[in-house]
Coordinates of C-alpha atoms in Angstrom, one line a residue:
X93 CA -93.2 -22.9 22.2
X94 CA -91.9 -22.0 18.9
X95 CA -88.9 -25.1 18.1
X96 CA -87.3 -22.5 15.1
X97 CA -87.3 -20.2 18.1
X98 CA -85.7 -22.7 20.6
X99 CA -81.9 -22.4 21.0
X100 CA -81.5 -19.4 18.4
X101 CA -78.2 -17.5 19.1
X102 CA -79.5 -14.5 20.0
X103 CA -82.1 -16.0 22.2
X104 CA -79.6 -18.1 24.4
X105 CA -76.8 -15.6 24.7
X106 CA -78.7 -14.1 28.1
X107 CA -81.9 -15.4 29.2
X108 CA -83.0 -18.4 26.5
X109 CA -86.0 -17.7 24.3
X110 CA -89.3 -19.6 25.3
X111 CA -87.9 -20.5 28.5
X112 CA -90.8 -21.3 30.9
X113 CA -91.3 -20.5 34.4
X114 CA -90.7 -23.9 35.4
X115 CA -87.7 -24.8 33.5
X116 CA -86.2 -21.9 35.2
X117 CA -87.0 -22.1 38.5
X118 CA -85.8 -25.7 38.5
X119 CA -83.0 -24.8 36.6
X120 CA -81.4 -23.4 40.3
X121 CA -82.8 -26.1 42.5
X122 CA -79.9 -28.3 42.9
X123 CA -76.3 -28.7 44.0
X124 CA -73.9 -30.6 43.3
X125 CA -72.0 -33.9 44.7
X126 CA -68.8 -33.1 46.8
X127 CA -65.4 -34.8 45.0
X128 CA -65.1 -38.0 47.5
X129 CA -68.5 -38.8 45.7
X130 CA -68.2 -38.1 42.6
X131 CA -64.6 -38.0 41.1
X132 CA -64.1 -37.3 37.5
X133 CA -62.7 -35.1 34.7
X134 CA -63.6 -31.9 32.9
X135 CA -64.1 -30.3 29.5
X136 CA -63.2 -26.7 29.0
X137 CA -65.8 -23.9 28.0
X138 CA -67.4 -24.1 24.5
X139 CA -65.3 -22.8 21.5
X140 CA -67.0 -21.1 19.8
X141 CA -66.7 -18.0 22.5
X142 CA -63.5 -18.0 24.1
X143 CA -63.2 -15.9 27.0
X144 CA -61.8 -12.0 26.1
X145 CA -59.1 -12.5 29.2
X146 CA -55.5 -11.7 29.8
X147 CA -52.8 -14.3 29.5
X148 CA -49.9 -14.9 31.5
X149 CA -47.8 -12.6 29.5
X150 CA -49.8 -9.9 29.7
X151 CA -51.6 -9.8 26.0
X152 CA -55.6 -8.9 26.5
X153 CA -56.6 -11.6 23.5
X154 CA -54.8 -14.3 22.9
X155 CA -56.7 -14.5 19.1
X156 CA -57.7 -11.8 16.5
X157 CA -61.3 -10.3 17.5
X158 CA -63.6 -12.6 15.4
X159 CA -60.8 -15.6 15.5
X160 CA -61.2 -18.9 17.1
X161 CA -58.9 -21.5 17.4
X162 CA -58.7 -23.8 14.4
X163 CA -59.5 -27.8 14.4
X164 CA -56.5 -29.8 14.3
X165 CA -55.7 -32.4 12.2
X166 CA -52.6 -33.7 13.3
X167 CA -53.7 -34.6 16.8
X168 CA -51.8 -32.1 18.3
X169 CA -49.2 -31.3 15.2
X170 CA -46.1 -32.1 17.5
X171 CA -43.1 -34.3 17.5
X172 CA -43.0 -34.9 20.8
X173 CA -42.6 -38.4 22.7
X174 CA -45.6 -38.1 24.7
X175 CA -44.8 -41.1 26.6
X176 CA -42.5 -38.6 28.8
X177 CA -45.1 -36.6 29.3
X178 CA -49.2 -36.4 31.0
X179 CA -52.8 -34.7 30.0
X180 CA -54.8 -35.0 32.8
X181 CA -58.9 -34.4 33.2
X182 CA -60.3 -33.3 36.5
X183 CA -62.6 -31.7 38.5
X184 CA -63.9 -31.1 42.3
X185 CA -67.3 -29.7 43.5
X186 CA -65.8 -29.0 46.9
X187 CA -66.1 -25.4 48.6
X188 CA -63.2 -23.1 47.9
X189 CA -63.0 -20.4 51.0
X190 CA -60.3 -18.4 48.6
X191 CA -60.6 -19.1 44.9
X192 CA -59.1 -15.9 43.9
X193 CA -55.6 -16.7 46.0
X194 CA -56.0 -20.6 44.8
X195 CA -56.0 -18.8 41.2
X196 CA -52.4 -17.0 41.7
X197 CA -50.7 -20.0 43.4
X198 CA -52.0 -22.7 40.7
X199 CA -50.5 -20.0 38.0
X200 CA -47.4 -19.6 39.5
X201 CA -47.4 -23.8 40.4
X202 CA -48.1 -24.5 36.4
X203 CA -46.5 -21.9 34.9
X204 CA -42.9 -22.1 36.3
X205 CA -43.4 -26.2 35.9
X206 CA -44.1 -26.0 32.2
X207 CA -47.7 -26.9 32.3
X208 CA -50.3 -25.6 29.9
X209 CA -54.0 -26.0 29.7
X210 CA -57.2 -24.9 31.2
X211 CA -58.0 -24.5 34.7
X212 CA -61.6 -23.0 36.2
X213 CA -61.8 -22.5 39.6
X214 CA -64.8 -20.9 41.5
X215 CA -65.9 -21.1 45.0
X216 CA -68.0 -24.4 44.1
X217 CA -65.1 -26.0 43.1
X218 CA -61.8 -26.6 40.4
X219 CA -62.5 -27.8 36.7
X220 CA -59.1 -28.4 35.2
X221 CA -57.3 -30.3 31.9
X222 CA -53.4 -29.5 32.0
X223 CA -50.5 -31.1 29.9
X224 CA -46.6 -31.2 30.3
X225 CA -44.2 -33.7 31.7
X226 CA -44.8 -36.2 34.5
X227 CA -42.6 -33.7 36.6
X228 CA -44.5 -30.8 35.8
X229 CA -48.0 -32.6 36.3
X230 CA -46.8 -34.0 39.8
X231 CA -45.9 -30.4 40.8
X232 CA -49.6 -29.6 39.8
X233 CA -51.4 -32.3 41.8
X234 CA -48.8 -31.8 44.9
X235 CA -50.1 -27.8 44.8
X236 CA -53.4 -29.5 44.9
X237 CA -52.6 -31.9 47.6
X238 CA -50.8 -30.1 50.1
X239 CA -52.9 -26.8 50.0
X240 CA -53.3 -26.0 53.5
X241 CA -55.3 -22.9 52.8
X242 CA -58.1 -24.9 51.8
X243 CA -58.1 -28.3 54.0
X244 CA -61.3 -29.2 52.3
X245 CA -59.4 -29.4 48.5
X246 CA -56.4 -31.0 49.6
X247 CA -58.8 -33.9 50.8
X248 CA -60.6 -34.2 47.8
X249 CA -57.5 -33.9 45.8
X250 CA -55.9 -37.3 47.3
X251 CA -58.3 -39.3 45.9
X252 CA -59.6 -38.1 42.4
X253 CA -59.1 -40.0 39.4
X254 CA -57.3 -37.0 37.3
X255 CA -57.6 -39.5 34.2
X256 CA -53.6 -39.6 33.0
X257 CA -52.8 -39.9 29.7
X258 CA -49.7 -39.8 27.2
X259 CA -49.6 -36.4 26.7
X260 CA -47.0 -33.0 25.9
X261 CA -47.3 -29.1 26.6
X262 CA -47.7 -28.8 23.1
X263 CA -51.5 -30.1 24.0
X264 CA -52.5 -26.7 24.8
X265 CA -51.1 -23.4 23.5
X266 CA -50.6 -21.7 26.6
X267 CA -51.6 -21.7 30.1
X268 CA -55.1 -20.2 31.4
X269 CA -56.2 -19.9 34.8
X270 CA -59.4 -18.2 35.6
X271 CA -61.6 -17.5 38.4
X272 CA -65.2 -17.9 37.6
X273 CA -68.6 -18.1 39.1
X274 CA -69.1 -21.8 37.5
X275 CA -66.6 -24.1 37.1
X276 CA -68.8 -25.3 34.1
X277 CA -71.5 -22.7 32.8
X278 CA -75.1 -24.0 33.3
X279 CA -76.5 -20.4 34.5
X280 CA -77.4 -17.9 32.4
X281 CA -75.0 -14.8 32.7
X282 CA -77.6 -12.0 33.5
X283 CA -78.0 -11.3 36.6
X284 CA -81.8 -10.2 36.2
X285 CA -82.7 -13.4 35.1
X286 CA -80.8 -14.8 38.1
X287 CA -83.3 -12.3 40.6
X288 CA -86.6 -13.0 38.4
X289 CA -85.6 -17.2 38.9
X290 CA -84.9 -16.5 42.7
X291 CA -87.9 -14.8 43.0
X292 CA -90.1 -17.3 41.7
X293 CA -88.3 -19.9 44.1
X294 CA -89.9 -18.4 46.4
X295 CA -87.4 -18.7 48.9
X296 CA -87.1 -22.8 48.5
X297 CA -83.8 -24.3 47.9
X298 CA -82.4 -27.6 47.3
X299 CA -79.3 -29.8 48.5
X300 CA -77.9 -32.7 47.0
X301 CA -77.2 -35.1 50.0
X302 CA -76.7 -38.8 50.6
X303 CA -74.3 -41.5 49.7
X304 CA -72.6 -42.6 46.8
X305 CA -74.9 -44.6 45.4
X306 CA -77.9 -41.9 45.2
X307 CA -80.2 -43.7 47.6
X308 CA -80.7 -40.7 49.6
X309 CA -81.4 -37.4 48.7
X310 CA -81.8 -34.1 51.6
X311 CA -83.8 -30.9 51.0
X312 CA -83.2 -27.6 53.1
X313 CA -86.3 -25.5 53.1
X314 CA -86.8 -21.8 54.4
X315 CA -88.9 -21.5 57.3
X316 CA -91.0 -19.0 54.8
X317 CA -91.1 -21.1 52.6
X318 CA -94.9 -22.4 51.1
X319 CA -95.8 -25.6 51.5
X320 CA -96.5 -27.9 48.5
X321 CA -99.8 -29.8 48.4
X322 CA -97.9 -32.8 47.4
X323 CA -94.3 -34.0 47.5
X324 CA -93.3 -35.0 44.4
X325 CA -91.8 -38.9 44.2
X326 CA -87.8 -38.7 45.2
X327 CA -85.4 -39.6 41.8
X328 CA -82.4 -40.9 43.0
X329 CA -79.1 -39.8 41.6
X330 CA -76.5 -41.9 41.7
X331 CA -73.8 -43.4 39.6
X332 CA -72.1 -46.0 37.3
X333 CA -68.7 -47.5 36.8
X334 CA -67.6 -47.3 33.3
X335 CA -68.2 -51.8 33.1
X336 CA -71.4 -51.6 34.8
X337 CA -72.5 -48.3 32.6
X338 CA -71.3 -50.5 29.5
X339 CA -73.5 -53.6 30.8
X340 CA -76.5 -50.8 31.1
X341 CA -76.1 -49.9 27.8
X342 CA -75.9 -53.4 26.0
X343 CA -79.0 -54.5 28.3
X344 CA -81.3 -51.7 26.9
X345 CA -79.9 -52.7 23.5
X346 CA -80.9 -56.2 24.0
X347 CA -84.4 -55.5 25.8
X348 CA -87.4 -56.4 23.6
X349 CA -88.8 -53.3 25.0
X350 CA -86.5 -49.8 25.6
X351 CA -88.8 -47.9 26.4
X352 CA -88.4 -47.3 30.0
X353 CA -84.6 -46.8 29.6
X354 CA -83.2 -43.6 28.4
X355 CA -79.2 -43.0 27.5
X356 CA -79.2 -39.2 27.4
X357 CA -75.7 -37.3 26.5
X358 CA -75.5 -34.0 27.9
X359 CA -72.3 -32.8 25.2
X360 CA -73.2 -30.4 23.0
X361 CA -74.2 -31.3 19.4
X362 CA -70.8 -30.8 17.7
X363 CA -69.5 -33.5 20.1
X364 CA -71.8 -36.3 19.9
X365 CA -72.0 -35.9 16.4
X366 CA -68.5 -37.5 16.1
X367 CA -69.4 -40.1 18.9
X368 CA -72.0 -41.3 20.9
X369 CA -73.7 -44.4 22.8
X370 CA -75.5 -47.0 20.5
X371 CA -79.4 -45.1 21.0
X372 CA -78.4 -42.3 23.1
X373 CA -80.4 -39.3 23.0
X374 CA -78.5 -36.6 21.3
X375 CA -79.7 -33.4 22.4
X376 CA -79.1 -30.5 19.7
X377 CA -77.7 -28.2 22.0
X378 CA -75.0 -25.6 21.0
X379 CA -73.6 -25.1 25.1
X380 CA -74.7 -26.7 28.1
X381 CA -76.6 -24.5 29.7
X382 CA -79.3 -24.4 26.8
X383 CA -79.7 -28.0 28.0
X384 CA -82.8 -27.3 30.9
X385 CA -84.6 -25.6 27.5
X386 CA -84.5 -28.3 25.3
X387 CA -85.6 -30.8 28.6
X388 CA -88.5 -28.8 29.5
X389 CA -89.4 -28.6 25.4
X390 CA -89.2 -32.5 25.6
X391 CA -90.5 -33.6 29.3
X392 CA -92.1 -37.0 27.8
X393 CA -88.6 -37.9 27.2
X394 CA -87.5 -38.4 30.5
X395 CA -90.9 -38.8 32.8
X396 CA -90.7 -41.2 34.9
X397 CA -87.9 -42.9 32.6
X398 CA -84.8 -44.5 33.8
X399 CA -82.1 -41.8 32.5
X400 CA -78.3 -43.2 31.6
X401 CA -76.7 -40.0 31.4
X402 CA -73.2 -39.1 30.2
X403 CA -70.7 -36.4 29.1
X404 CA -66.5 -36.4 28.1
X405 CA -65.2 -36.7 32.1
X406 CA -68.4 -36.3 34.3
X407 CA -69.0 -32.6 35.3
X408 CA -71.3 -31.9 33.4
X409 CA -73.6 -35.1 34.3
X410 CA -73.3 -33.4 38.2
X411 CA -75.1 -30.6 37.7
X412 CA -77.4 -32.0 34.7
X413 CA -78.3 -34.8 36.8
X414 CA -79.4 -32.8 39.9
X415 CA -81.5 -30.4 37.3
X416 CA -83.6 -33.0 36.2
X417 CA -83.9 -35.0 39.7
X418 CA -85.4 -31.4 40.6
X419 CA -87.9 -31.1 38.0
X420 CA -91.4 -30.6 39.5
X421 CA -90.2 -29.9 43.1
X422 CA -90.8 -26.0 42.6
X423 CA -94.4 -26.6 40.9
X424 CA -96.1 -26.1 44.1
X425 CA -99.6 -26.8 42.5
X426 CA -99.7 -23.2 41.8
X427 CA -100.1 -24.0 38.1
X428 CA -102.6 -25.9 36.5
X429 CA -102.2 -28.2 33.2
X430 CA -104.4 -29.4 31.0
X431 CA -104.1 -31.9 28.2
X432 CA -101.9 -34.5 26.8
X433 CA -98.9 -33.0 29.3
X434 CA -101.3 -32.7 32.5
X435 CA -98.9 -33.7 35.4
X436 CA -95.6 -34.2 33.2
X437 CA -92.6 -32.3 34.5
X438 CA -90.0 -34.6 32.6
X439 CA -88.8 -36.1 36.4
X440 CA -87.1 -39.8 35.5
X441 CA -87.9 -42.2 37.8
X442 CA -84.1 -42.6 38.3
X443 CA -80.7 -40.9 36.8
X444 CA -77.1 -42.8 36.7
X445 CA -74.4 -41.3 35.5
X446 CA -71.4 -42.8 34.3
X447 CA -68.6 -42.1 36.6
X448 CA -65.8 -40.3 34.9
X449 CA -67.1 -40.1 31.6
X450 CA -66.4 -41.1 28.1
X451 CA -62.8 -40.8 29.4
X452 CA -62.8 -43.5 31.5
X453 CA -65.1 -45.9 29.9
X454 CA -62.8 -45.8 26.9
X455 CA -59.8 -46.2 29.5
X456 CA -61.4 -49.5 32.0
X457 CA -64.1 -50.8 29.5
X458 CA -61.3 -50.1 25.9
X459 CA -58.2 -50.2 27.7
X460 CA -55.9 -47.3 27.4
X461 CA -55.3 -47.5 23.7
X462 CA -58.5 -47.8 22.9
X463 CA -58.9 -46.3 19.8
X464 CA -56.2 -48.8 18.4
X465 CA -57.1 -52.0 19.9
X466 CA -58.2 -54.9 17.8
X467 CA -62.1 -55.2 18.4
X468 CA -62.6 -52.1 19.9
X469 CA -65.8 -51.7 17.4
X470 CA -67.0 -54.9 18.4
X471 CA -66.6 -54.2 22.0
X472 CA -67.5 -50.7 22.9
X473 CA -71.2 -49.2 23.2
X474 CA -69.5 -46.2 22.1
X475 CA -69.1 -45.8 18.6
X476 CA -66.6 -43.0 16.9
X477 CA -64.6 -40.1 18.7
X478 CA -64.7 -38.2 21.2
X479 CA -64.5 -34.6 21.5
X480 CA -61.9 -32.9 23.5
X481 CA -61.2 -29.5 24.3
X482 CA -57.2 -29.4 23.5
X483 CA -55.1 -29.6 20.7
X484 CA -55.8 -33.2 19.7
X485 CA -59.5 -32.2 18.7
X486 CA -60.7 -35.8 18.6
X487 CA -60.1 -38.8 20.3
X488 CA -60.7 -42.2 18.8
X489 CA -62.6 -44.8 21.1
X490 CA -63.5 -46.5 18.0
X491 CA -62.7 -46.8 14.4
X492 CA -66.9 -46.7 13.2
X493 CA -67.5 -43.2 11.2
X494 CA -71.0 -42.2 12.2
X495 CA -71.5 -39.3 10.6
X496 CA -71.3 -36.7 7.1
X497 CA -69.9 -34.1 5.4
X498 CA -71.3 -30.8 5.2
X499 CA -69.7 -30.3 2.1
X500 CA -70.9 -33.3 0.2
X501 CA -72.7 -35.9 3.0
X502 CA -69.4 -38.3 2.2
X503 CA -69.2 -40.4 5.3
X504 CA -66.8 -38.9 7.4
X505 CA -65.4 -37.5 11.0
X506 CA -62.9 -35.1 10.0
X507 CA -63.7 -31.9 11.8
X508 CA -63.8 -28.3 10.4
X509 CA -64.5 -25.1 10.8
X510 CA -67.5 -23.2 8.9
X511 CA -65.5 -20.8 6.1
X512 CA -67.6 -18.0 7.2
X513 CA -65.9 -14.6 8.6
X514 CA -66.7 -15.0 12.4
X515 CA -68.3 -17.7 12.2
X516 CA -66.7 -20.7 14.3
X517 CA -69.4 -23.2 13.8
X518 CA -67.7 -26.9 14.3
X519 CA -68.3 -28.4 11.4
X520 CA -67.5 -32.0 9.9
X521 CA -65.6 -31.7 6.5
X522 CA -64.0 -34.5 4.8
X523 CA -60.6 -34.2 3.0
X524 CA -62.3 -33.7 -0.7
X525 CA -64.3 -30.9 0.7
X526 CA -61.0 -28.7 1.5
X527 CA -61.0 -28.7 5.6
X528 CA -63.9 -25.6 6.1
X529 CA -61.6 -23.2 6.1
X530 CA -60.8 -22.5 2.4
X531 CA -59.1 -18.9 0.5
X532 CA -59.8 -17.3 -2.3
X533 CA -57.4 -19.1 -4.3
X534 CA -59.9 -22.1 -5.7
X535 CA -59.6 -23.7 -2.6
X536 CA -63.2 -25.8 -1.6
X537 CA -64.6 -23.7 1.2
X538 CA -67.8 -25.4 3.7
X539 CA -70.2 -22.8 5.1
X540 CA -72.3 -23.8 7.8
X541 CA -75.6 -22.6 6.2
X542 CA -76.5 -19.8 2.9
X543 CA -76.7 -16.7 5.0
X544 CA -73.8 -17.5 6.5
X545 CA -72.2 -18.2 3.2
X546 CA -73.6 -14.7 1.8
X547 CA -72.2 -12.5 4.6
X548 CA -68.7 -13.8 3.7
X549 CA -68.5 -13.3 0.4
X550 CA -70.6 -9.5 0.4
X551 CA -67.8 -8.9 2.8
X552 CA -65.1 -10.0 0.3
X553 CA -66.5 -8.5 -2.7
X554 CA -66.8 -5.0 -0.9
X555 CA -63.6 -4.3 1.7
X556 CA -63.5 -1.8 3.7
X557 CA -67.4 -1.2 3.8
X558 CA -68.9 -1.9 7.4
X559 CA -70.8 -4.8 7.7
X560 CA -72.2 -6.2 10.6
X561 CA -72.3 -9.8 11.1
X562 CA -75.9 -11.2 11.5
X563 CA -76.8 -14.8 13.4
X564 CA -76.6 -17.5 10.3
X565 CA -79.9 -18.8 9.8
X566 CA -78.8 -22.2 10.7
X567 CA -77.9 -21.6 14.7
X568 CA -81.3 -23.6 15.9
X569 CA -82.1 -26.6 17.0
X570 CA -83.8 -28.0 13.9
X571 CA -80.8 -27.3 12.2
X572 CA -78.6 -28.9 14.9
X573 CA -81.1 -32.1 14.6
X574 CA -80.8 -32.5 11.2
X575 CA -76.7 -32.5 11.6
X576 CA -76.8 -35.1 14.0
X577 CA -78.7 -37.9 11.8
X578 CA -77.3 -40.5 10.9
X579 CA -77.4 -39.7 7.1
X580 CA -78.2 -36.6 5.7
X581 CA -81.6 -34.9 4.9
X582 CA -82.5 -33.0 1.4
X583 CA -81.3 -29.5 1.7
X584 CA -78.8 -30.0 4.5
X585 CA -75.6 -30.4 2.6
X586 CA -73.7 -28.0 0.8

């Protein structure tokens, strides 16, 4: 498999390039937790693409056609007193009999309540982040609660942690409420790839089952199905509060030999650039469903290791944990290896996640100001921001800077945008470097890579002439590697 070729734009906008027969067979065998097990938060759909879809007021794009929505400085930009007000993070993986009717009565609930934000509900469940004040928010939850066409919710929604904190409208810029056939995307969006994976299945399946703690874990096989010569050793999948996650973390730290322990954030690369665990495994992924590629390009990583897995509020650890607890189950023998990687599939030995995410370990492990607190660096695993999908753009957990400039490779966490037309590549830029998003006026402008760069300005110095954009020479996962080191590498800035 060709690594330039891995995670190229055009390759992973349908069916990823150099994906294997095994990554994506495995890819489908899971399911995951219902929300009694597995409370936590969510974080909305990937910029860099938002979703051509109708508002509340009517309006088909909420953005100019090759706009995205800029990184904010001002963590949020408003005046308000937030302490009147609530963000909350939350998701479910509970059957929805109805999503499409839940979908009109949460937009009616939220929008005549004065609540914005993002909510993502399929018939697998509801991914939501909303803002407004504590009346609004209550109005929100109670919809959620009380919802007696679907029992199953209502239950669920009694008992999740919806992560409150000080928060205003002004956190979002409008409401958006969507059905969708994933509350968070892992699944390619062709549907022939979907057939050609189900195919290969052969008919078997796979059910996430047992108790909280992972211990036990049920299969349900077609009657059809062919037997496997050998049953692969079970991974258990189970969980981590935030202290005992932390206490994971420092132990591995601490251990003479870390070899056996893997810490393994599932975010995409723009967000654990900013922030991460002390010796986490950042995997240069530009959205999460490019994530089963870069595992099955890196199986030694994770066979029969002990995986520490993370993400911002803990969806995305549901499904990424199941996917790699299913590696190897759909091998069937029916394909021989040879060589150094004879008999690895890249199944750990065991996955925890942490339970609600970055979130909530900077919330019980930080307290709730945790970016403020005195010794917060001295105390937390995690080390600079973290990412969120709102207005505020970055959280502090900690003070530490841990990465560079693009512009210069100035320590700094100050988030940008590439300057390229259509290009919304997240970027870091520090304050010297202009912000990314420079004019034509002398202003210092940050590309994300030359061709990029190129495209822009052929387009400025000929308007009106037709020009297609073409993928910037950068969108790969060398590229995305080199970004997330720790210092910058010869020909990476600039």
């Amino acid at each position: 498999m060709d690594p330039k070729k891995i995670g190229n734009e055009r390759s992973t906008r349908d069916v990823p390039l150099g994906f294997t027969a095994a990554a994506a067979a495995a890819r489908r065998a899971f399911r995951p937790l219902h929300p009694a097990d597995a409370p936590g938060a969510m974080s909305a759909p990937a910029l860099e693409h938002p979703p051509p879809v109708a508002r509340l007021d009517g309006a088909p794009r909420r953005l100019p056609k090759g706009a995205s929505d800029p990184i904010s400085q001002r963590g949020g930009g408003c005046e308000c007193d937030r302490s009147k007000g609530a963000i909350v993070l939350f998701y479910a993986y509970v059957p929805i009999a109805d999503p499409a009717s839940l979908v009109t009565e949460l937009r009616a609930t939220c929008g005549s309540n004065g609540v914005t934000g993002k909510l993502r509900i399929g018939r697998e469940g509801i991914n939501g982040t909303a803002a407004g004040s504590h009346v609004g928010i209550d109005a929100m939850i109670h919809a959620l609660a009380s919802c007696a066409r679907e029992p199953r919710l209502a239950a669920a929604a009694k008992s999740l942690d919806y992560k409150r904190a000080p928060g205003c409208a002004c956190l979002f810029d409008d409401l958006s409420v969507r059905l969708v056939p994933e509350i968070v995307p892992f699944e390619p969006s062709t549907g022939g790839a979907k057939s050609a994976r189900k195919k290969r299945r052969g008919g078997r399946h796979a059910t996430v089952g047992g108790d909280d703690d992972g211990d036990k874990r049920g299969t349900e096989t077609d009657a059809s199905a062919p037997s496997a010569p050998s049953a692969p050793v079970p991974c258990p999948v189970g969980y981590l509060d935030p202290r005992d996650f932390h206490d994971a973390v420092r132990d591995r730290a601490a251990s003479a030999s870390t070899s056996d322990v893997v810490i393994l954030d599932v975010r995409n690369w723009y967000e654990s650039r900013v922030g991460h665990f002390e010796g986490a495994v950042l995997a240069p992924i530009r959205r999460f469903s490019q994530l089963p590629e870069y595992v099955e390009s890196n199986k030694t990583l994770f066979h029969g290791k002990d995986v520490l897995m993370y993400c911002t509020g803990g969806i995305r650890c549901e499904k990424a944990a199941r996917y790699l607890a299913s590696l190897g189950e759909n091998d069937g023998g029916g394909e021989k290896k040879n060589g150094d990687d004879a008999g690895v599939t890249g199944r750990p030995r065991s996955v925890r996640q942490l339970r609600g995410g970055i979130v909530a370990y900077a919330r019980d492990v930080l307290g709730a100001e945790a970016g403020a607190e005195a010794g917060a660096e001295t105390k937390s695993a995690y080390k600079g921001l973290n990412f969120v999908f709102d207005n505020r753009g970055a959280v502090p957990v900690t003070s530490d800077v841990v990465t560079w400039c693009d512009g210069c490779g100035a320590r700094s966490n100050r988030l940008g945008k590439c300057a390229g037309f259509g290009c919304h590549v997240i970027l870091v830029v520090c304050e010297a470097c202009g912000g990314g998003n420079g004019d034509a006026n002398g202003e210092a402008r940050v590309f994300c890579c030359g061709s990029c760069e190129a495209q822009t300005i052929a387009r400025e110095t000929t308007p009106g002439a037709k020009q297609k954009r073409k993928p910037c020479e950068c969108d790969g996962y060398e590229s995305r590697r080199r970004r997330l080191l720790p210092t910058p590498t010869p020909g990476s800035v600039g």
